[in-house]
Structures are given as structure tokens and as C-alpha cells.
Amino acid sequence: MPYSNENDPKLPVNVRAMNKKDRRQWVHIFNSVLAAEIEKGHKMEDCETLAYTEANGVLKKEHEA
């Protein structure tokens, strides 16, 4: 399910704990990956898993740098 914005109450707990800038970026990445995977015809559950993993990975790499 795509998220409406960085203040969406349905965001995962770990994302809600992020600052606003990081939440906004996470939502953008998640929604973009989700849409791309749905367009490829994958199952929704698989699309959501990949989108979650990608969004978390990008932010983790940014904070490690």
C-alpha cells in the first residue's frame, strides 16, 4: 500500500521514529519502488517487501556515509 506522505499514521514504527526529512525520503523511495514493481506484474506482498527493503537500505547507506 502506498503511503500518502511522511506523516501517514500507517507508516512502520521504525519510519515514524525518523526525522521528517528522512521520513519524506523513505516514503518517496517506498512508493516509487512499489509502483514500479506493481507495474511489472509482481504480487503485492512481494512488491511491498522489496519497496520496504529498498527504502530502508538507501537511508541506512546515507547515514553510514
PDB file of C-alpha atoms in Angstrom:
ATOM      1  CA  MET A   1       0.000   0.000   0.000  1.00  0.00           C
ATOM      2  CA  PRO A   2       1.475   3.373  -0.896  1.00  0.00           C
ATOM      3  CA  TYR A   3       1.844   5.959   1.846  1.00  0.00           C
ATOM      4  CA  SER A   4       0.286   9.405   1.452  1.00  0.00           C
ATOM      5  CA  ASN A   5       3.124  11.430   2.989  1.00  0.00           C
ATOM      6  CA  GLU A   6       5.773  11.471   5.713  1.00  0.00           C
ATOM      7  CA  ASN A   7       3.100  11.877   8.403  1.00  0.00           C
ATOM      8  CA  ASP A   8       0.954   8.925   7.341  1.00  0.00           C
ATOM      9  CA  PRO A   9      -0.133   7.198  10.586  1.00  0.00           C
ATOM     10  CA  LYS A  10       0.212   3.807   8.885  1.00  0.00           C
ATOM     11  CA  LEU A  11       3.982   4.165   8.431  1.00  0.00           C
ATOM     12  CA  PRO A  12       6.051   1.427  10.071  1.00  0.00           C
ATOM     13  CA  VAL A  13       7.249   2.194  13.597  1.00  0.00           C
ATOM     14  CA  ASN A  14      10.901   2.451  12.546  1.00  0.00           C
ATOM     15  CA  VAL A  15       9.996   5.043   9.904  1.00  0.00           C
ATOM     16  CA  ARG A  16       7.834   7.110  12.258  1.00  0.00           C
ATOM     17  CA  ALA A  17      10.890   7.379  14.537  1.00  0.00           C
ATOM     18  CA  MET A  18      12.914   9.087  11.763  1.00  0.00           C
ATOM     19  CA  ASN A  19      13.202  12.828  11.335  1.00  0.00           C
ATOM     20  CA  LYS A  20      10.847  14.496   8.856  1.00  0.00           C
ATOM     21  CA  LYS A  21      13.405  14.730   6.024  1.00  0.00           C
ATOM     22  CA  ASP A  22      14.278  11.035   6.274  1.00  0.00           C
ATOM     23  CA  ARG A  23      10.610  10.032   6.517  1.00  0.00           C
ATOM     24  CA  ARG A  24       9.820  12.066   3.399  1.00  0.00           C
ATOM     25  CA  GLN A  25      12.676  10.399   1.508  1.00  0.00           C
ATOM     26  CA  TRP A  26      11.695   6.934   2.764  1.00  0.00           C
ATOM     27  CA  VAL A  27       8.081   7.409   1.614  1.00  0.00           C
ATOM     28  CA  HIS A  28       9.218   8.636  -1.805  1.00  0.00           C
ATOM     29  CA  ILE A  29      11.520   5.640  -2.307  1.00  0.00           C
ATOM     30  CA  PHE A  30       8.955   3.164  -0.996  1.00  0.00           C
ATOM     31  CA  ASN A  31       6.162   4.488  -3.213  1.00  0.00           C
ATOM     32  CA  SER A  32       8.407   4.647  -6.296  1.00  0.00           C
ATOM     33  CA  VAL A  33       9.695   1.093  -5.914  1.00  0.00           C
ATOM     34  CA  LEU A  34       6.216  -0.190  -5.089  1.00  0.00           C
ATOM     35  CA  ALA A  35       4.706   1.378  -8.216  1.00  0.00           C
ATOM     36  CA  ALA A  36       7.494   0.054 -10.430  1.00  0.00           C
ATOM     37  CA  GLU A  37       7.158  -3.485  -9.084  1.00  0.00           C
ATOM     38  CA  ILE A  38       3.363  -3.476  -9.387  1.00  0.00           C
ATOM     39  CA  GLU A  39       3.731  -2.340 -12.984  1.00  0.00           C
ATOM     40  CA  LYS A  40       5.978  -5.358 -13.611  1.00  0.00           C
ATOM     41  CA  GLY A  41       3.094  -7.562 -12.511  1.00  0.00           C
ATOM     42  CA  HIS A  42       4.541  -8.916  -9.280  1.00  0.00           C
ATOM     43  CA  LYS A  43       2.379  -9.905  -6.313  1.00  0.00           C
ATOM     44  CA  MET A  44       1.538  -7.030  -3.958  1.00  0.00           C
ATOM     45  CA  GLU A  45       3.155  -8.734  -0.963  1.00  0.00           C
ATOM     46  CA  ASP A  46       6.423  -9.163  -2.873  1.00  0.00           C
ATOM     47  CA  CYS A  47       6.265  -5.572  -4.119  1.00  0.00           C
ATOM     48  CA  GLU A  48       5.787  -4.219  -0.597  1.00  0.00           C
ATOM     49  CA  THR A  49       8.636  -6.332   0.769  1.00  0.00           C
ATOM     50  CA  LEU A  50      11.033  -5.115  -1.904  1.00  0.00           C
ATOM     51  CA  ALA A  51       9.942  -1.482  -1.516  1.00  0.00           C
ATOM     52  CA  TYR A  52      10.430  -1.658   2.275  1.00  0.00           C
ATOM     53  CA  THR A  53      13.865  -3.231   1.885  1.00  0.00           C
ATOM     54  CA  GLU A  54      14.986  -0.703  -0.733  1.00  0.00           C
ATOM     55  CA  ALA A  55      13.801   2.333   1.232  1.00  0.00           C
ATOM     56  CA  ASN A  56      15.479   1.142   4.429  1.00  0.00           C
ATOM     57  CA  GLY A  57      18.670   0.289   2.561  1.00  0.00           C
ATOM     58  CA  VAL A  58      19.011   3.698   0.934  1.00  0.00           C
ATOM     59  CA  LEU A  59      18.614   5.544   4.218  1.00  0.00           C
ATOM     60  CA  LYS A  60      20.978   3.169   6.001  1.00  0.00           C
ATOM     61  CA  LYS A  61      23.677   3.792   3.377  1.00  0.00           C
ATOM     62  CA  GLU A  62      23.203   7.551   3.620  1.00  0.00           C
ATOM     63  CA  HIS A  63      23.630   7.510   7.388  1.00  0.00           C
ATOM     64  CA  GLU A  64      26.728   5.316   7.169  1.00  0.00           C
ATOM     65  CA  ALA A  65      28.459   7.739   4.805  1.00  0.00           C
TER      66      ALA A  65
END
